[in-house]
Coordinates of C-alpha atoms in Angstrom, one line a residue:
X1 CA 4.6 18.8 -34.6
X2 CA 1.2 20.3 -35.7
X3 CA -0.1 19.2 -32.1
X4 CA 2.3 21.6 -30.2
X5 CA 1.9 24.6 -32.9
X6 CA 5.7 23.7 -33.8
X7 CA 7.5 24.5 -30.8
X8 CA 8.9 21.2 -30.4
X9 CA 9.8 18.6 -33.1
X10 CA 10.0 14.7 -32.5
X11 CA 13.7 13.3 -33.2
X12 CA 13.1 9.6 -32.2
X13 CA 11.9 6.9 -30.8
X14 CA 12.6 4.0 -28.4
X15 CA 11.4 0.9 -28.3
X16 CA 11.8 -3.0 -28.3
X17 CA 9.0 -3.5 -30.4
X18 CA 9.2 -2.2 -34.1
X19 CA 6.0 -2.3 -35.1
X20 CA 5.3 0.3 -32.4
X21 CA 8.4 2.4 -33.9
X22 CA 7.1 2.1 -37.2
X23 CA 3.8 3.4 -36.0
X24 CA 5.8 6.5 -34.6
X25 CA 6.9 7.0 -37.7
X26 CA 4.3 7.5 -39.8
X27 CA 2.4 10.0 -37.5
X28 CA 5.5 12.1 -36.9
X29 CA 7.6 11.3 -39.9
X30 CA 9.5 9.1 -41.6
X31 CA 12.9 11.1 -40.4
X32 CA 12.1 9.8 -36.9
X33 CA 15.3 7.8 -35.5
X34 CA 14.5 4.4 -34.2
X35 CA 16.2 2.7 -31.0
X36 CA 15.8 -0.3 -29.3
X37 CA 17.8 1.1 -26.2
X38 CA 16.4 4.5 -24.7
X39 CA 19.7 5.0 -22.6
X40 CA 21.5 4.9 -25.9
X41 CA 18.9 7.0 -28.0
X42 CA 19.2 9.5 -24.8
X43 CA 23.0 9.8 -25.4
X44 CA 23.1 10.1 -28.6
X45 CA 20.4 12.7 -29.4
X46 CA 20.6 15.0 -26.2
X47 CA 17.2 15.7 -26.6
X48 CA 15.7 19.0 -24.3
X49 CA 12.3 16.9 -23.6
X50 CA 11.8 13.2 -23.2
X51 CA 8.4 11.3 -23.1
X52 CA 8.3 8.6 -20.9
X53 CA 5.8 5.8 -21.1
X54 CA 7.2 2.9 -19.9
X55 CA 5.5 0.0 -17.3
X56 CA 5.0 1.5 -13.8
X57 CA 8.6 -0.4 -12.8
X58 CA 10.3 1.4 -14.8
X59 CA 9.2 4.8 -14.6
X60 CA 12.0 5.6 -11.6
X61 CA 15.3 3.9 -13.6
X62 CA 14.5 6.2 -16.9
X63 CA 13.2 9.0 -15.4
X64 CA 16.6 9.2 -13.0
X65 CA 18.5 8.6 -16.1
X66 CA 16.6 11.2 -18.3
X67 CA 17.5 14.0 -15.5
X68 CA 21.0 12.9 -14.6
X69 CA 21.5 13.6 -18.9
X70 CA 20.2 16.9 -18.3
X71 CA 16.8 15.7 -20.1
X72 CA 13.6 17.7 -19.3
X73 CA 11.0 14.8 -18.5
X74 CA 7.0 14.0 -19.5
X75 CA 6.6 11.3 -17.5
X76 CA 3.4 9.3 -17.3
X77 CA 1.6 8.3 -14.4
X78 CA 2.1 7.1 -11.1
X79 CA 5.5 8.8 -10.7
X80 CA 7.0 5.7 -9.2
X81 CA 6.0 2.6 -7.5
X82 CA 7.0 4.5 -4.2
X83 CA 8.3 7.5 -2.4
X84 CA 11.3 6.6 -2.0
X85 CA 11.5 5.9 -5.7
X86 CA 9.8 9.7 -6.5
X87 CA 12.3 11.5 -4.1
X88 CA 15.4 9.5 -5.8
X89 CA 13.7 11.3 -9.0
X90 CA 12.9 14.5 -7.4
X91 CA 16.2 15.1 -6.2
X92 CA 18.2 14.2 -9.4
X93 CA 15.8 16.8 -11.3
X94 CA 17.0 19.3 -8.7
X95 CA 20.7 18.7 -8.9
X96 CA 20.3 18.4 -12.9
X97 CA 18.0 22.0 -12.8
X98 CA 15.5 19.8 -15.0
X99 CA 11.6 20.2 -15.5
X100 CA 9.6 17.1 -14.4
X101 CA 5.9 17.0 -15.5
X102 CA 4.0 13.6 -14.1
X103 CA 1.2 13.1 -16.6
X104 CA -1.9 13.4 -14.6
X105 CA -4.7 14.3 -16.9
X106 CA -7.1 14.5 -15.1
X107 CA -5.9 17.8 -14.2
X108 CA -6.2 18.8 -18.3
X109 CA -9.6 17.4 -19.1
X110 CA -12.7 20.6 -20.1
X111 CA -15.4 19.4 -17.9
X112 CA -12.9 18.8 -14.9
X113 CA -11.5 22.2 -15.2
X114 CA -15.2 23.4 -15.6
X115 CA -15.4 21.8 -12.1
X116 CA -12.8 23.2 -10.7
X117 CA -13.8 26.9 -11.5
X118 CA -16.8 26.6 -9.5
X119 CA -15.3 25.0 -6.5
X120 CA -13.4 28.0 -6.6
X121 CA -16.5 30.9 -7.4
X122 CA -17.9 29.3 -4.1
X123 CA -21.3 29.7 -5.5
X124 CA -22.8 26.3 -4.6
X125 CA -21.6 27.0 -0.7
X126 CA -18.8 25.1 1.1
X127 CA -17.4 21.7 -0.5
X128 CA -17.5 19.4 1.9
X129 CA -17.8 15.9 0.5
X130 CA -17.4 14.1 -2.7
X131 CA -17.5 10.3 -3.8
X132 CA -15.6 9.0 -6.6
X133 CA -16.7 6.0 -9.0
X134 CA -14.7 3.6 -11.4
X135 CA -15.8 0.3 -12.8
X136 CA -14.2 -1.5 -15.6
X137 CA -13.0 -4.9 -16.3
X138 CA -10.0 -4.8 -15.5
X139 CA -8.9 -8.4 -16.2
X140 CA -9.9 -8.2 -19.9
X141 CA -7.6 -9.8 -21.8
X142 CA -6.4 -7.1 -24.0
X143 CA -4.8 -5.9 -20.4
X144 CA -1.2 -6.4 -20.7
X145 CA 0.4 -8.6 -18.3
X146 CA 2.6 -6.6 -16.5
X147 CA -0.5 -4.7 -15.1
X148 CA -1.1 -7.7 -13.3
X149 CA 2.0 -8.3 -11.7
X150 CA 2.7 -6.4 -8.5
X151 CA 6.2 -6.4 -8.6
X152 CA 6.0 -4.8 -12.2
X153 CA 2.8 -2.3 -11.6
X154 CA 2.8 -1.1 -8.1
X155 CA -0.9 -2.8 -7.9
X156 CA -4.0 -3.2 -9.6
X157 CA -7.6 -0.9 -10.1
X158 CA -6.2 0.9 -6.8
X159 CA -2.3 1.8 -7.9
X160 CA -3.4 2.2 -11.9
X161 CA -6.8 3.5 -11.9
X162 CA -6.9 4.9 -8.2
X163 CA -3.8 7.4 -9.2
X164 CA -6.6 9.4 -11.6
X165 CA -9.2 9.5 -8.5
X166 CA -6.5 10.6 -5.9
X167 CA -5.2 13.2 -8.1
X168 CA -8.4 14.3 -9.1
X169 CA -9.7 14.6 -5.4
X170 CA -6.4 16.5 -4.2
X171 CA -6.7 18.5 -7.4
X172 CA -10.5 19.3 -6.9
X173 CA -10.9 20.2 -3.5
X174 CA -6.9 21.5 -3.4
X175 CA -6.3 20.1 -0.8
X176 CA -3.3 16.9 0.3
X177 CA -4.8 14.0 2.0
X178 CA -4.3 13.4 5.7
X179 CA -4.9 9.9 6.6
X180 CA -7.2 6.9 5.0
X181 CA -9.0 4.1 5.8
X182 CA -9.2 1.4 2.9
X183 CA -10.1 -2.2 1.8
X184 CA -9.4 -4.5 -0.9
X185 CA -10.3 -7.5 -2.8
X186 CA -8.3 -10.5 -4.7
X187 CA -10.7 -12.5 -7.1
X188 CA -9.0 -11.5 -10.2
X189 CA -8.8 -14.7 -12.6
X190 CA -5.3 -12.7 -13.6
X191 CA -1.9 -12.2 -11.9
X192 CA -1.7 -10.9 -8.0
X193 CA -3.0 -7.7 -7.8
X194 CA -6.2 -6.7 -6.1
X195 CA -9.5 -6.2 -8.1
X196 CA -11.5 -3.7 -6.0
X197 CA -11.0 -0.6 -3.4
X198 CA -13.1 1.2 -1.0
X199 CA -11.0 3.7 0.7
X200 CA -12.0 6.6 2.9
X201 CA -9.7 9.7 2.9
X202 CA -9.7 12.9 5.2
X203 CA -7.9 16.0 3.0
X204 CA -6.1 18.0 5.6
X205 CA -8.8 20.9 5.2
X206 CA -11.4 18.9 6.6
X207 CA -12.8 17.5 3.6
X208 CA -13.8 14.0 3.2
X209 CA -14.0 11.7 0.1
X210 CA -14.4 8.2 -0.8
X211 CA -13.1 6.3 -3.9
X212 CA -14.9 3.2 -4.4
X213 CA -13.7 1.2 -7.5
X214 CA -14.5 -2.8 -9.2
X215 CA -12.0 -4.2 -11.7
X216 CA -14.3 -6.8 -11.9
X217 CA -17.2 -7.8 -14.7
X218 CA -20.4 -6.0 -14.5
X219 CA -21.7 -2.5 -15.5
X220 CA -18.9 0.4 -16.4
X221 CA -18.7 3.8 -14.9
X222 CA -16.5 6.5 -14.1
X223 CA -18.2 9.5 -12.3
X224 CA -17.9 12.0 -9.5
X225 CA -20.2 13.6 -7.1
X226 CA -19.2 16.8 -5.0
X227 CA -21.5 17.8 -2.6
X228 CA -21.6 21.5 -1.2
X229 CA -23.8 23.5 1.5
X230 CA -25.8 25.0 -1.6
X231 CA -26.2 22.2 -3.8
X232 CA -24.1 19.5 -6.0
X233 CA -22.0 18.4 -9.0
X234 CA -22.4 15.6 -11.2
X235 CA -19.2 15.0 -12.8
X236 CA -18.8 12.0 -15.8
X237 CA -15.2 11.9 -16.1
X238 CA -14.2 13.1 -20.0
X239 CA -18.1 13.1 -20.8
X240 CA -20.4 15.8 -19.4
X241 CA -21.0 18.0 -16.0
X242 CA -24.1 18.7 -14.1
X243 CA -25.0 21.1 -11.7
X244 CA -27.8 20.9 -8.9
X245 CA -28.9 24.1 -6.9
X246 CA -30.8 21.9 -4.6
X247 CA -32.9 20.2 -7.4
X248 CA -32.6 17.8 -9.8
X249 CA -29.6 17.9 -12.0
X250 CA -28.5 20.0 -15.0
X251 CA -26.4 19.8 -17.8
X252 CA -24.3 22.5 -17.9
X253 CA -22.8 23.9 -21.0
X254 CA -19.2 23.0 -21.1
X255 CA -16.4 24.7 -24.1
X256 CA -14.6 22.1 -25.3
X257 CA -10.5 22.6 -25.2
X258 CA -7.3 20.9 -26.9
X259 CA -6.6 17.0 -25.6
X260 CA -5.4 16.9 -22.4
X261 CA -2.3 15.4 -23.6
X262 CA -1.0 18.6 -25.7
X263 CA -2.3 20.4 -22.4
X264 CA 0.0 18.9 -20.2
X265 CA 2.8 19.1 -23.1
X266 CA 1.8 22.8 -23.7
X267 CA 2.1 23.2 -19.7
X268 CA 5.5 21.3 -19.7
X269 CA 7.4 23.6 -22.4
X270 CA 5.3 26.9 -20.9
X271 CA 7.1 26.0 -17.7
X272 CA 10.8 25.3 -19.4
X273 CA 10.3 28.8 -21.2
X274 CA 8.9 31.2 -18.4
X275 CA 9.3 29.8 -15.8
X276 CA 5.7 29.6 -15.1
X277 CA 4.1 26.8 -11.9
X278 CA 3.0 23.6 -13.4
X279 CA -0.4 22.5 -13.2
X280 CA 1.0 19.4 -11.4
X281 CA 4.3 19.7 -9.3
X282 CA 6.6 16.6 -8.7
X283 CA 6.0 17.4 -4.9
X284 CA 1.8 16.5 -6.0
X285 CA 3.1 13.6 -7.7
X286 CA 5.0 12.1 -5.2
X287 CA 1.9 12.9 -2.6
X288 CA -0.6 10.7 -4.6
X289 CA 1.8 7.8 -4.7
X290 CA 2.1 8.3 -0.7
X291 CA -1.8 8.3 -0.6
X292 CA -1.6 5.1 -2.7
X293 CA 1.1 3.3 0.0
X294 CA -1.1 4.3 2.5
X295 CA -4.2 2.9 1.1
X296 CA -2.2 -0.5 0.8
X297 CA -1.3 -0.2 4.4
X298 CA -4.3 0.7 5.6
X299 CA -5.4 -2.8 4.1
X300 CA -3.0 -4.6 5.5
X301 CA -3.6 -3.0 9.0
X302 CA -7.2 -2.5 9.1
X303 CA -6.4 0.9 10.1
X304 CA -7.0 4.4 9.6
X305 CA -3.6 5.2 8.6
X306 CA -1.5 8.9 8.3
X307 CA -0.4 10.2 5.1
X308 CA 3.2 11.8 4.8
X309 CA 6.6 12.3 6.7
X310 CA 5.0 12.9 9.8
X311 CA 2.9 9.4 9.8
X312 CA 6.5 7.8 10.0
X313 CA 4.1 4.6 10.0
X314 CA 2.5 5.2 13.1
X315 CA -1.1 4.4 13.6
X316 CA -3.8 6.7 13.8
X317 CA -4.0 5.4 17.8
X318 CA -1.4 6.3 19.1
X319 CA 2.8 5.7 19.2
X320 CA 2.5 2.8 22.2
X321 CA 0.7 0.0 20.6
X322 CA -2.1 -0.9 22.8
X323 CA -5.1 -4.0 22.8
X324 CA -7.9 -5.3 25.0
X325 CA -8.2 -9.2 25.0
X326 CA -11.2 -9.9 25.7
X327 CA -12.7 -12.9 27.1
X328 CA -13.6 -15.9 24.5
X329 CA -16.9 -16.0 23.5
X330 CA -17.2 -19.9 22.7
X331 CA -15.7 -20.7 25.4
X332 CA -12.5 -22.8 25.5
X333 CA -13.1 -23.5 22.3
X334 CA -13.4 -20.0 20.9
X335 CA -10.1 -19.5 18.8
X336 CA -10.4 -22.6 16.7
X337 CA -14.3 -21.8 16.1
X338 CA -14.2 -18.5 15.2
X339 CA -10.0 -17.0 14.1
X340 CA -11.7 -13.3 14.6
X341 CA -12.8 -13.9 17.8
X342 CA -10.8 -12.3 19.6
X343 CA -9.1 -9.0 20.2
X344 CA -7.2 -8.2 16.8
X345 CA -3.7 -7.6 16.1
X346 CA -2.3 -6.6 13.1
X347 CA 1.4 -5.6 11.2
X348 CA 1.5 -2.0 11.1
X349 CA 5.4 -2.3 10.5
X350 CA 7.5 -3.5 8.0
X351 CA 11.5 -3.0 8.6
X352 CA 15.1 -3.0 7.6
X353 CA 14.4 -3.4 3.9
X354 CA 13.5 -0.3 1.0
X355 CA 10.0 -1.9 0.1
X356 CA 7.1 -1.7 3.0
X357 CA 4.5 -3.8 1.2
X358 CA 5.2 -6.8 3.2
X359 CA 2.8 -9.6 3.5
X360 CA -0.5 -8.9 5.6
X361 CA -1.1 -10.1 8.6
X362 CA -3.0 -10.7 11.7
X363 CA -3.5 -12.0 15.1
X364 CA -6.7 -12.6 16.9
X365 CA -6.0 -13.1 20.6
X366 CA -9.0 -14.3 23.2
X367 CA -8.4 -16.3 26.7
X368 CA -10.3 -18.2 29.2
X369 CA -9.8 -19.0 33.0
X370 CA -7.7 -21.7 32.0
X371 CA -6.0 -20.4 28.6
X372 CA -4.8 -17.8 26.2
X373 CA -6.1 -18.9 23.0
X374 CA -4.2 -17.5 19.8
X375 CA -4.8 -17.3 16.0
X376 CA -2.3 -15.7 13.3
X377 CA -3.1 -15.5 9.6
X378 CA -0.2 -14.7 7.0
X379 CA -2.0 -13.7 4.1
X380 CA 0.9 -15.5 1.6
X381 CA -0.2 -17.7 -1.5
X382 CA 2.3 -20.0 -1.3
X383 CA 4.5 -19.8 2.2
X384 CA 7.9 -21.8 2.2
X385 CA 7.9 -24.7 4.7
X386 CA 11.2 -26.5 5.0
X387 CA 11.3 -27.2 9.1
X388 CA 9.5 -29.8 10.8
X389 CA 11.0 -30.4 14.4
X390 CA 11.0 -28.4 17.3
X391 CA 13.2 -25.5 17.9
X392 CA 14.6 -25.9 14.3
X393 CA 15.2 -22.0 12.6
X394 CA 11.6 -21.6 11.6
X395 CA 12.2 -17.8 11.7
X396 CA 13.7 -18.1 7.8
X397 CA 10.8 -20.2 6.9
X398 CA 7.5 -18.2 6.1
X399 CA 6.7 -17.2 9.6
X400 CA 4.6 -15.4 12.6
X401 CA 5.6 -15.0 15.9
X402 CA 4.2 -14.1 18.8
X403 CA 6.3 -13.1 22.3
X404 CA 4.4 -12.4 25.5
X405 CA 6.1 -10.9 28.6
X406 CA 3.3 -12.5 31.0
X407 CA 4.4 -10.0 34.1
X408 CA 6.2 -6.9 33.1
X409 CA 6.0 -4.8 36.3
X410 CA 8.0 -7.7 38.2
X411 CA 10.0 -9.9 35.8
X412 CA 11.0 -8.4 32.3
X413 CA 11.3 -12.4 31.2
X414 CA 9.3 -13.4 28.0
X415 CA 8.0 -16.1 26.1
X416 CA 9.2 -16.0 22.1
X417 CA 6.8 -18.5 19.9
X418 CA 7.7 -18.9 16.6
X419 CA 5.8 -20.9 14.0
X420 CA 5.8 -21.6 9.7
X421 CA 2.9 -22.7 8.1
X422 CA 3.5 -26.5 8.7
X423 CA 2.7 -25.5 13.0
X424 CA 6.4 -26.6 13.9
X425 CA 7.4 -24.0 16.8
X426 CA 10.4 -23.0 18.1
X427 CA 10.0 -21.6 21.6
X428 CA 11.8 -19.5 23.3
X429 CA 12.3 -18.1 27.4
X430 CA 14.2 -15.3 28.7
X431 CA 14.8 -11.6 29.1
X432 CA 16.3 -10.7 25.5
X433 CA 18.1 -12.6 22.4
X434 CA 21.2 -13.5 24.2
X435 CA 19.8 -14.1 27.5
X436 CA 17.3 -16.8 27.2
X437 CA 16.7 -21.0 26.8
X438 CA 15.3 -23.0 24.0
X439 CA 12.7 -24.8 25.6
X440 CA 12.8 -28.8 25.4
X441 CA 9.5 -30.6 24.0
X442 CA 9.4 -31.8 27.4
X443 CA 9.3 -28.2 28.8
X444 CA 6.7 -27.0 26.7
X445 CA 2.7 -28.4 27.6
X446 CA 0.2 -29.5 24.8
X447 CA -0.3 -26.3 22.7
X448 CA -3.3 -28.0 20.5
X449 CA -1.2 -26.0 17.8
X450 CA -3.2 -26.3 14.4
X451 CA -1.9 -25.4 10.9
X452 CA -4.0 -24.5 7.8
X453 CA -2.6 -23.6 4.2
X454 CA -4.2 -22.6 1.3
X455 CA -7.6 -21.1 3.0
X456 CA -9.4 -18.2 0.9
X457 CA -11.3 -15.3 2.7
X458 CA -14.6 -15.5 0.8
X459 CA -15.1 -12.1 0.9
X460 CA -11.7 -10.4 -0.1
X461 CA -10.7 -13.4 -2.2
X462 CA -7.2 -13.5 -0.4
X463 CA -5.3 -16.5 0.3
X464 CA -3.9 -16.9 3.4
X465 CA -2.5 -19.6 6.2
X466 CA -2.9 -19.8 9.6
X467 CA -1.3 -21.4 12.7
X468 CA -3.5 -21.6 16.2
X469 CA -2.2 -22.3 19.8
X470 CA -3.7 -22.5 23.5
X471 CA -1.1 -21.5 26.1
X472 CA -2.2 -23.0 29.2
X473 CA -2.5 -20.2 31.7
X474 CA -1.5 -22.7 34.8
X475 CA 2.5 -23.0 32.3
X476 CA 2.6 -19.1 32.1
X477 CA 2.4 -19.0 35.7
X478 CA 4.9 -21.8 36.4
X479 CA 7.4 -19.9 34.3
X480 CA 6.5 -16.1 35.7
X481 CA 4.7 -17.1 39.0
X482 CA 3.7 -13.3 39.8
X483 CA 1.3 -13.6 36.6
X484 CA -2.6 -13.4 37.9
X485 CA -4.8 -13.8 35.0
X486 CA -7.4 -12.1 35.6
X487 CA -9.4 -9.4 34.0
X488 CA -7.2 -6.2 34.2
X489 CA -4.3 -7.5 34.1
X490 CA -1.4 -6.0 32.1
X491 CA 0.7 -8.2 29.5
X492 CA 3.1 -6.5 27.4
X493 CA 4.3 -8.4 23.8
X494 CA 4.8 -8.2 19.9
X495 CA 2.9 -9.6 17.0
X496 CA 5.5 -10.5 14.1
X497 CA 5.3 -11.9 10.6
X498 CA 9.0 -12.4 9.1
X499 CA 10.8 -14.6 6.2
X500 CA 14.7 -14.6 5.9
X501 CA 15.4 -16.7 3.7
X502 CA 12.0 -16.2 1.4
X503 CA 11.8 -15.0 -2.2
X504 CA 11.1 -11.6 -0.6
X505 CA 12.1 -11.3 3.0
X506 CA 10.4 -9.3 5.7
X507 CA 10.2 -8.1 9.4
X508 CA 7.2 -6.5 10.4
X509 CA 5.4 -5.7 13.4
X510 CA 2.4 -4.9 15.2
X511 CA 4.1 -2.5 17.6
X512 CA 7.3 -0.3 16.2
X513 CA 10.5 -2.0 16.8
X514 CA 13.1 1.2 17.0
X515 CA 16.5 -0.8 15.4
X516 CA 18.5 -0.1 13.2
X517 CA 19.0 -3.7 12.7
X518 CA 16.6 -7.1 12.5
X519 CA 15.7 -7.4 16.1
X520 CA 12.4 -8.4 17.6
X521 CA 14.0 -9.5 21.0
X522 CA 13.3 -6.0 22.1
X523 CA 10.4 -6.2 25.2
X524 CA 10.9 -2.3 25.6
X525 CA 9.6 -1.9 21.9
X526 CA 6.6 -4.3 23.4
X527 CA 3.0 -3.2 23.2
X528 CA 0.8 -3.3 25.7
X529 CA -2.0 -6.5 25.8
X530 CA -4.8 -6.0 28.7
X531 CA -6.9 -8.7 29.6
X532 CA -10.7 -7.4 29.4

């Protein structure tokens, strides 16, 4: 291959499509072999490097496979659709003593690199800021459709495009990211995947950065500013770079190189021959696609949320989940006016099961003299709703679930309410799963419970359902009578969203349920609700 100076040769090709193989072949050759089945072409060839460019989903499955045949790997980016998925690959490369290069190129383009070398000449004074840009139209219809599929891409402008700006932010300021704040929208006319990002990301040397990206129609660009003590860069990604010593901007004179995708090959086989660091370690792979989980998280929770092993999905706040409720501000009517008004929960937690991107969801809570009022949201397209009477297992339904220990200082009893998106509830009264009652609809008082499907945020474009409730105060002190409410006093309880018997089930949480089983009859994994 003229592209690599002839230190490696293409043997073949994989692929279900044969046009695509035919293409192959007249670039590298006509003595290319063609395969339908890259397991088989794998086998058969024992090739030292293989390319891998496959949708996101299956980047883990052939890259695994690739090491485990002793394969050296080019594998493009994201690494995986999540950690778990990069340190499955990670330690197969390990065992298999193989070379994995993740094709990040932003880490290969001239006027990046350019960058780069005067970040590090420290000329312009200390870095301490930079804002990343992408706009495209995302939904165009040349876009493949798997791109638009969660399950098959890992996400949309954030997990696709937002893998180049993370990279290229770690990369730049050389530094891993410690936490990040983030928000999303869904008005794509295309699949489930979102359509914009804002997210807001502390690098563990102190150095903040924002990546703010549409996938929607309007104006294109791709650019980043870095901004230093001594001035600022002006960087249009693959275009040009501009420097400014405290005045207006300057193009700077940039030597063009080789494309970055015979850089990152060149890197690959320098590596595989010397020995010599790659200009992107699997361990900087697998860290961007962290930084993307979080940034999904961070969504879902409305948090700042940690980035790594030690975040083990606990929030920025704290380990002890902790809110105020504060007092309505509609009066009695406040919940059903107004679902935000209130103080807000959300699912920080999802358990039990390999994939964390479970459903969003929140919980504004509020109360009166007379009443705790009490909104969830599950933010689910379509929820399953088969149960309709009272105490029936709405639990494997699409569901939310709010318990409430009303008194936790003198009577570890608590109430568990558990609706689906059709409002049936089945309540619950006791000290833990196996010592409690079912209460009777004659036991229970008039909850004013309301359901809502199909509702839209019209800002983030999600869809969403919602339940709402009023527990009587003057019940919650007939079944704990040592509960006061009154401003001060301490509640303990848990926020849930869960589906058992949904296309994807789910437990999560607001505060961190500690089992190693499905089990949110667990008032010492409570968090702590104060009346305000």
């Amino acid at each position: 291959m003229n592209e690599s100076g002839g230190r490696v040769e293409a043997v073949a090709a994989a692929d279900l499509d044969k046009s695509r193989l035919q293409a192959a072949s007249e670039r590298y050759g006509s003595l290319l072999k063609h395969y339908a089945d890259y397991k088989e072409m794998i086998r058969t060839e024992r090739p030292d490097i293989v390319i891998i460019t496959l949708p996101h989903y299956l980047h883990a499955e052939a890259a695994y496979f690739a090491a485990l045949e002793g394969c050296h790997v080019l594998l493009e980016k994201p690494m995986a659709l999540n950690p778990e998925e990069c340190r499955r690959i990670m330690e197969q490369a390990r065992l298999s003593g193989v070379t994995i290069l993740v094709g990040h190129t932003q880490r290969y383009l001239a006027h990046n690199l350019h960058a780069r070398r005067l970040i590090r000449e420290g000329g312009l004074g200390q870095l301490f800021m930079v804002h990343d840009v992408r706009h495209a139209d995302y939904f165009a219809e040349s876009r493949p459709d798997w791109f638009l599929r969660k399950s098959l891409s890992g996400g949309g402008v954030a997990f696709n495009l937002g893998s180049h700006s993370v990279d290229k932010l770690v990369w730049l300021v050389d530094s891993p990211v410690a936490s990040v704040t983030a928000n999303m929208t869904y008005h794509g006319n295309r699949g489930d995947v979102e359509g914009s990002v804002m997210a807001y990301l502390r690098l563990q040397n102190g150095v903040t950065a924002t990546v703010v990206q549409s996938g929607y129609k309007g104006a294109s660009a791709n650019y980043t500013e870095l901004l230093f003590t001594n001035g600022s860069l002006w960087l249009e990604t693959g275009q040009a770079l501009y420097k400014s010593n405290g005045g207006v901007y300057e193009l700077l004179d940039t030597p063009s190189d080789s494309e970055p995708f015979i850089l990152q090959l060149e890197d690959l086989l320098s590596t595989i021959e010397t020995g010599a660091s790659l200009s992107c370690t699997v361990e900087e792979a697998a860290h961007i696609v962290e930084v993307l989980e979080g940034i999904y998280r961070s969504h879902r929770s409305g948090q700042e949320e940690r980035i790594g092993n030690t975040a083990a999905r606990t929030p920025i706040s704290g380990a002890e989940a902790f809110a105020t409720i504060p007092p309505a501000r509609l009066s009695i009517h406040g919940a059903w006016s107004e679902a935000r008004d209130g103080g807000e929960l959300a699912v920080l937690h999802y358990h039990w099961l390999p994939d964390q991107h479970g459903p969003k969801a929140r919980a504004s809570v509020s109360y009166t003299e007379d009443e705790l009022q009490i909104c969830l949201r599950a933010y689910e397209r379509d929820p399953l709703v088969r149960y309709r009477s009272q105490n029936d297992p709405v639990y494997t339904d699409s569901c939310l679930e709010f318990f409430l220990q009303p008194s936790p200082d003198t009577d570890d009893r608590f109430l568990n309410l558990e609706l689906n998106a059709a409002g049936t509830i089945l309540a619950g009264f006791g000290k833990d799963r196996h010592d409690r009652v079912y209460l009777a609809p004659d036991e229970v008082p008039p909850l004013h419970i309301r359901a809502e499907t199909n509702l839209r945020d019209p800002i983030t474009g999600e869809w969403y359902w919602s339940v709402s409730m009023r527990l009587p105060m003057s019940w919650l002190t007939s079944l704990v009578p040592s509960f006061r409410p009154a401003s001060g006093t301490r509640m303990r309880g848990n926020f849930y969203k869960c589906g058992d018997e949904t296309a994807q089930p789910h437990y999560g949480s607001w505060s961190r349920v500690r089992s190693d089983t499905p089990d949110f009859h667990r008032s010492e994994d409570f968090g702590w609700l104060i009346l305000g």
